[in-house]
Amino acid sequence: TMKEPEVILVDKNDRQIGTAGKMEAHHKGLLHRAVSVFIVNSRGEWILQKRAHDKYHSNGLWTNTCCTHPNPGETVEDSAKRRLMEEMGIKCDLTKLFTFIYREKLDRELTEHELDHVFLGITDNLPVINTQEVEEWEAVSYNDLHDDIRKNPSDYTFWFREIYERVHENILKLRQG
């Protein structure tokens, strides 16, 4: 059998305190390091993905361009770039925006408890999706996205709803430069 992937356990200051199997971390709600990537094109549209239906949680929901957990020994930036390529077939420069911690009970007795490093990339490269991970993708303007999240919040992942406005503020700041 394949050994399940390990995640990096951290304290609230993102100092590594150990590792655990991915499912164990989610069953026990252990705080671990994660990465969320947001890709925006030159027209300012956000590239969203719909999580594949057989993902172990939040399946079939719309969310940011990709997410992952760094492997032990892997930097957050390397893991962000790796996963962006694996899930979405996109390669581009990424800028770190901020980190945040969230804890949320999910379905199937799982708890997501993550210290999440949020990255932004700006590119017009179109996704070539990995259909085992991603059901579909779309490019959407921030205003349309904001309206739809207000109307249909349950169509979106918890962590995406939690931070998309903060990401938008960061994008505006970067544009003003």
mmCIF file of C-alpha atoms in Angstrom:
data_model
loop_
_atom_site.group_PDB
_atom_site.id
_atom_site.type_symbol
_atom_site.label_atom_id
_atom_site.label_comp_id
_atom_site.label_asym_id
_atom_site.label_seq_id
_atom_site.Cartn_x
_atom_site.Cartn_y
_atom_site.Cartn_z
ATOM 1 C CA THR A 1 0.000 0.000 0.000
ATOM 2 C CA MET A 2 1.127 3.557 -0.607
ATOM 3 C CA LYS A 3 2.188 5.361 2.515
ATOM 4 C CA GLU A 4 -0.078 8.333 2.985
ATOM 5 C CA PRO A 5 1.520 11.724 2.424
ATOM 6 C CA GLU A 6 2.873 13.504 5.495
ATOM 7 C CA VAL A 7 2.099 17.085 6.444
ATOM 8 C CA ILE A 8 4.281 19.444 8.490
ATOM 9 C CA LEU A 9 2.911 20.152 11.964
ATOM 10 C CA VAL A 10 3.583 23.701 13.159
ATOM 11 C CA ASP A 11 2.950 25.989 16.112
ATOM 12 C CA LYS A 12 1.006 29.209 15.631
ATOM 13 C CA ASN A 13 4.241 31.005 14.627
ATOM 14 C CA ASP A 14 4.775 28.488 11.805
ATOM 15 C CA ARG A 15 7.684 26.776 13.546
ATOM 16 C CA GLN A 16 7.838 23.103 12.593
ATOM 17 C CA ILE A 17 7.099 20.822 15.562
ATOM 18 C CA GLY A 18 6.822 17.482 13.750
ATOM 19 C CA THR A 19 5.045 15.646 10.949
ATOM 20 C CA ALA A 20 1.904 13.529 10.724
ATOM 21 C CA GLY A 21 0.025 11.570 8.098
ATOM 22 C CA LYS A 22 -2.384 13.776 6.175
ATOM 23 C CA MET A 23 -5.526 11.941 7.295
ATOM 24 C CA GLU A 24 -4.356 11.732 10.914
ATOM 25 C CA ALA A 25 -3.789 15.499 10.947
ATOM 26 C CA HIS A 26 -7.308 16.067 9.598
ATOM 27 C CA HIS A 27 -8.972 13.548 11.943
ATOM 28 C CA LYS A 28 -7.279 15.049 15.005
ATOM 29 C CA GLY A 29 -7.447 18.677 13.860
ATOM 30 C CA LEU A 30 -3.670 19.142 14.219
ATOM 31 C CA LEU A 31 -2.326 22.530 13.077
ATOM 32 C CA HIS A 32 -0.275 22.024 9.913
ATOM 33 C CA ARG A 33 1.328 24.088 7.163
ATOM 34 C CA ALA A 34 -0.580 24.663 3.934
ATOM 35 C CA VAL A 35 -0.411 26.716 0.754
ATOM 36 C CA SER A 36 -3.161 28.450 -1.251
ATOM 37 C CA VAL A 37 -2.444 29.868 -4.703
ATOM 38 C CA PHE A 38 -4.558 32.543 -6.384
ATOM 39 C CA ILE A 39 -3.980 33.166 -10.096
ATOM 40 C CA VAL A 40 -5.348 36.271 -11.807
ATOM 41 C CA ASN A 41 -5.021 37.064 -15.522
ATOM 42 C CA SER A 42 -4.058 40.389 -17.092
ATOM 43 C CA ARG A 43 -7.757 41.336 -17.386
ATOM 44 C CA GLY A 44 -8.066 40.939 -13.619
ATOM 45 C CA GLU A 45 -10.134 37.740 -13.830
ATOM 46 C CA TRP A 46 -9.623 35.128 -11.125
ATOM 47 C CA ILE A 47 -8.863 31.566 -12.228
ATOM 48 C CA LEU A 48 -11.026 29.285 -10.078
ATOM 49 C CA GLN A 49 -11.139 25.520 -9.910
ATOM 50 C CA LYS A 50 -13.966 23.190 -9.016
ATOM 51 C CA ARG A 51 -12.602 20.422 -6.789
ATOM 52 C CA ALA A 52 -13.028 16.918 -8.189
ATOM 53 C CA HIS A 53 -15.939 14.931 -6.777
ATOM 54 C CA ASP A 54 -13.766 12.236 -5.232
ATOM 55 C CA LYS A 55 -11.535 14.581 -3.196
ATOM 56 C CA TYR A 56 -11.540 13.611 0.494
ATOM 57 C CA HIS A 57 -13.234 16.857 1.558
ATOM 58 C CA SER A 58 -14.916 19.955 0.081
ATOM 59 C CA ASN A 59 -15.384 17.968 -3.123
ATOM 60 C CA GLY A 60 -17.372 19.537 -5.966
ATOM 61 C CA LEU A 61 -16.910 23.051 -4.533
ATOM 62 C CA TRP A 62 -15.418 26.091 -6.259
ATOM 63 C CA THR A 63 -12.232 27.490 -4.789
ATOM 64 C CA ASN A 64 -8.981 29.333 -5.529
ATOM 65 C CA THR A 65 -6.630 28.143 -8.282
ATOM 66 C CA CYS A 66 -4.980 25.460 -6.137
ATOM 67 C CA CYS A 67 -4.085 24.391 -2.604
ATOM 68 C CA THR A 68 -1.654 21.931 -1.097
ATOM 69 C CA HIS A 69 0.400 20.904 1.911
ATOM 70 C CA PRO A 70 4.189 21.260 1.631
ATOM 71 C CA ASN A 71 6.019 17.950 1.981
ATOM 72 C CA PRO A 72 8.475 17.635 4.868
ATOM 73 C CA GLY A 73 11.664 19.410 3.745
ATOM 74 C CA GLU A 74 9.905 21.387 0.988
ATOM 75 C CA THR A 75 9.585 25.192 1.094
ATOM 76 C CA VAL A 76 6.148 26.777 0.861
ATOM 77 C CA GLU A 77 7.056 28.469 -2.420
ATOM 78 C CA ASP A 78 8.347 25.249 -4.005
ATOM 79 C CA SER A 79 5.215 23.400 -2.952
ATOM 80 C CA ALA A 80 2.986 26.177 -4.329
ATOM 81 C CA LYS A 81 4.735 26.036 -7.714
ATOM 82 C CA ARG A 82 4.719 22.221 -7.765
ATOM 83 C CA ARG A 83 1.012 21.974 -7.026
ATOM 84 C CA LEU A 84 0.065 24.735 -9.471
ATOM 85 C CA MET A 85 1.751 22.665 -12.191
ATOM 86 C CA GLU A 86 0.351 19.295 -10.998
ATOM 87 C CA GLU A 87 -3.269 20.431 -10.683
ATOM 88 C CA MET A 88 -3.588 23.249 -13.210
ATOM 89 C CA GLY A 89 -0.641 22.888 -15.619
ATOM 90 C CA ILE A 90 0.342 26.527 -14.981
ATOM 91 C CA LYS A 91 3.855 27.821 -14.441
ATOM 92 C CA CYS A 92 4.402 31.410 -13.308
ATOM 93 C CA ASP A 93 6.082 33.595 -10.703
ATOM 94 C CA LEU A 94 4.326 33.743 -7.347
ATOM 95 C CA THR A 95 4.304 36.496 -4.720
ATOM 96 C CA LYS A 96 3.526 35.693 -1.110
ATOM 97 C CA LEU A 97 0.660 37.860 0.195
ATOM 98 C CA PHE A 98 0.059 36.782 3.817
ATOM 99 C CA THR A 99 -0.479 33.830 6.142
ATOM 100 C CA PHE A 100 -3.537 33.071 8.236
ATOM 101 C CA ILE A 101 -4.741 30.305 10.537
ATOM 102 C CA TYR A 102 -8.172 28.775 10.312
ATOM 103 C CA ARG A 103 -9.971 25.861 11.864
ATOM 104 C CA GLU A 104 -13.152 24.412 10.423
ATOM 105 C CA LYS A 105 -15.066 21.192 10.950
ATOM 106 C CA LEU A 106 -15.584 19.492 7.601
ATOM 107 C CA ASP A 107 -17.725 16.565 6.570
ATOM 108 C CA ARG A 108 -16.622 12.961 7.301
ATOM 109 C CA GLU A 109 -15.427 13.694 10.872
ATOM 110 C CA LEU A 110 -12.526 15.771 9.566
ATOM 111 C CA THR A 111 -11.237 19.076 10.903
ATOM 112 C CA GLU A 112 -9.159 21.391 8.739
ATOM 113 C CA HIS A 113 -6.723 23.282 10.978
ATOM 114 C CA GLU A 114 -4.154 25.046 8.863
ATOM 115 C CA LEU A 115 -1.565 27.754 8.889
ATOM 116 C CA ASP A 116 -1.992 28.776 5.291
ATOM 117 C CA HIS A 117 0.566 30.670 3.169
ATOM 118 C CA VAL A 118 -1.299 32.595 0.467
ATOM 119 C CA PHE A 119 0.396 33.254 -2.892
ATOM 120 C CA LEU A 120 -0.612 35.319 -5.924
ATOM 121 C CA GLY A 121 0.441 34.801 -9.523
ATOM 122 C CA ILE A 122 -0.482 36.929 -12.538
ATOM 123 C CA THR A 123 -0.441 35.125 -15.879
ATOM 124 C CA ASP A 124 -2.456 34.607 -19.050
ATOM 125 C CA ASN A 125 -1.326 30.986 -19.339
ATOM 126 C CA LEU A 126 -4.478 28.897 -19.541
ATOM 127 C CA PRO A 127 -4.937 25.940 -17.210
ATOM 128 C CA VAL A 128 -4.459 22.393 -18.456
ATOM 129 C CA ILE A 129 -6.288 20.666 -15.622
ATOM 130 C CA ASN A 130 -5.497 17.362 -13.972
ATOM 131 C CA THR A 131 -8.972 15.828 -14.018
ATOM 132 C CA GLN A 132 -8.209 13.567 -11.048
ATOM 133 C CA GLU A 133 -7.958 16.685 -8.879
ATOM 134 C CA VAL A 134 -9.981 19.312 -10.705
ATOM 135 C CA GLU A 135 -13.385 18.954 -12.317
ATOM 136 C CA GLU A 136 -13.398 22.226 -14.236
ATOM 137 C CA TRP A 137 -12.066 25.769 -14.118
ATOM 138 C CA GLU A 138 -13.341 29.221 -14.971
ATOM 139 C CA ALA A 139 -12.082 32.784 -15.231
ATOM 140 C CA VAL A 140 -14.340 35.216 -13.384
ATOM 141 C CA SER A 141 -14.218 38.905 -12.551
ATOM 142 C CA TYR A 142 -13.916 39.820 -8.883
ATOM 143 C CA ASN A 143 -17.293 41.600 -8.885
ATOM 144 C CA ASP A 144 -19.125 38.605 -10.377
ATOM 145 C CA LEU A 145 -17.343 36.307 -7.939
ATOM 146 C CA HIS A 146 -18.214 38.522 -4.965
ATOM 147 C CA ASP A 147 -21.901 38.611 -6.003
ATOM 148 C CA ASP A 148 -22.046 34.849 -6.490
ATOM 149 C CA ILE A 149 -20.420 34.091 -3.127
ATOM 150 C CA ARG A 150 -23.029 36.281 -1.453
ATOM 151 C CA LYS A 151 -25.851 34.481 -3.313
ATOM 152 C CA ASN A 152 -24.483 30.922 -3.210
ATOM 153 C CA PRO A 153 -21.945 30.649 -0.376
ATOM 154 C CA SER A 154 -22.333 26.868 -0.124
ATOM 155 C CA ASP A 155 -20.915 26.487 -3.666
ATOM 156 C CA TYR A 156 -17.486 27.645 -2.397
ATOM 157 C CA THR A 157 -14.927 26.179 -0.004
ATOM 158 C CA PHE A 158 -14.826 27.547 3.518
ATOM 159 C CA TRP A 159 -11.234 28.805 3.354
ATOM 160 C CA PHE A 160 -11.831 30.570 0.028
ATOM 161 C CA ARG A 161 -14.848 32.479 1.422
ATOM 162 C CA GLU A 162 -12.724 33.333 4.460
ATOM 163 C CA ILE A 163 -9.928 35.091 2.542
ATOM 164 C CA TYR A 164 -10.992 36.110 -0.969
ATOM 165 C CA GLU A 165 -11.758 39.726 0.040
ATOM 166 C CA ARG A 166 -8.396 40.051 1.761
ATOM 167 C CA VAL A 167 -6.676 38.698 -1.365
ATOM 168 C CA HIS A 168 -8.581 41.265 -3.453
ATOM 169 C CA GLU A 169 -7.386 44.109 -1.177
ATOM 170 C CA ASN A 170 -3.807 42.861 -1.587
ATOM 171 C CA ILE A 171 -4.171 42.784 -5.383
ATOM 172 C CA LEU A 172 -5.453 46.391 -5.383
ATOM 173 C CA LYS A 173 -2.504 47.473 -3.219
ATOM 174 C CA LEU A 174 -0.015 45.780 -5.547
ATOM 175 C CA ARG A 175 -1.656 47.498 -8.568
ATOM 176 C CA GLN A 176 -1.293 50.903 -6.929
ATOM 177 C CA GLY A 177 2.301 49.875 -6.196
#
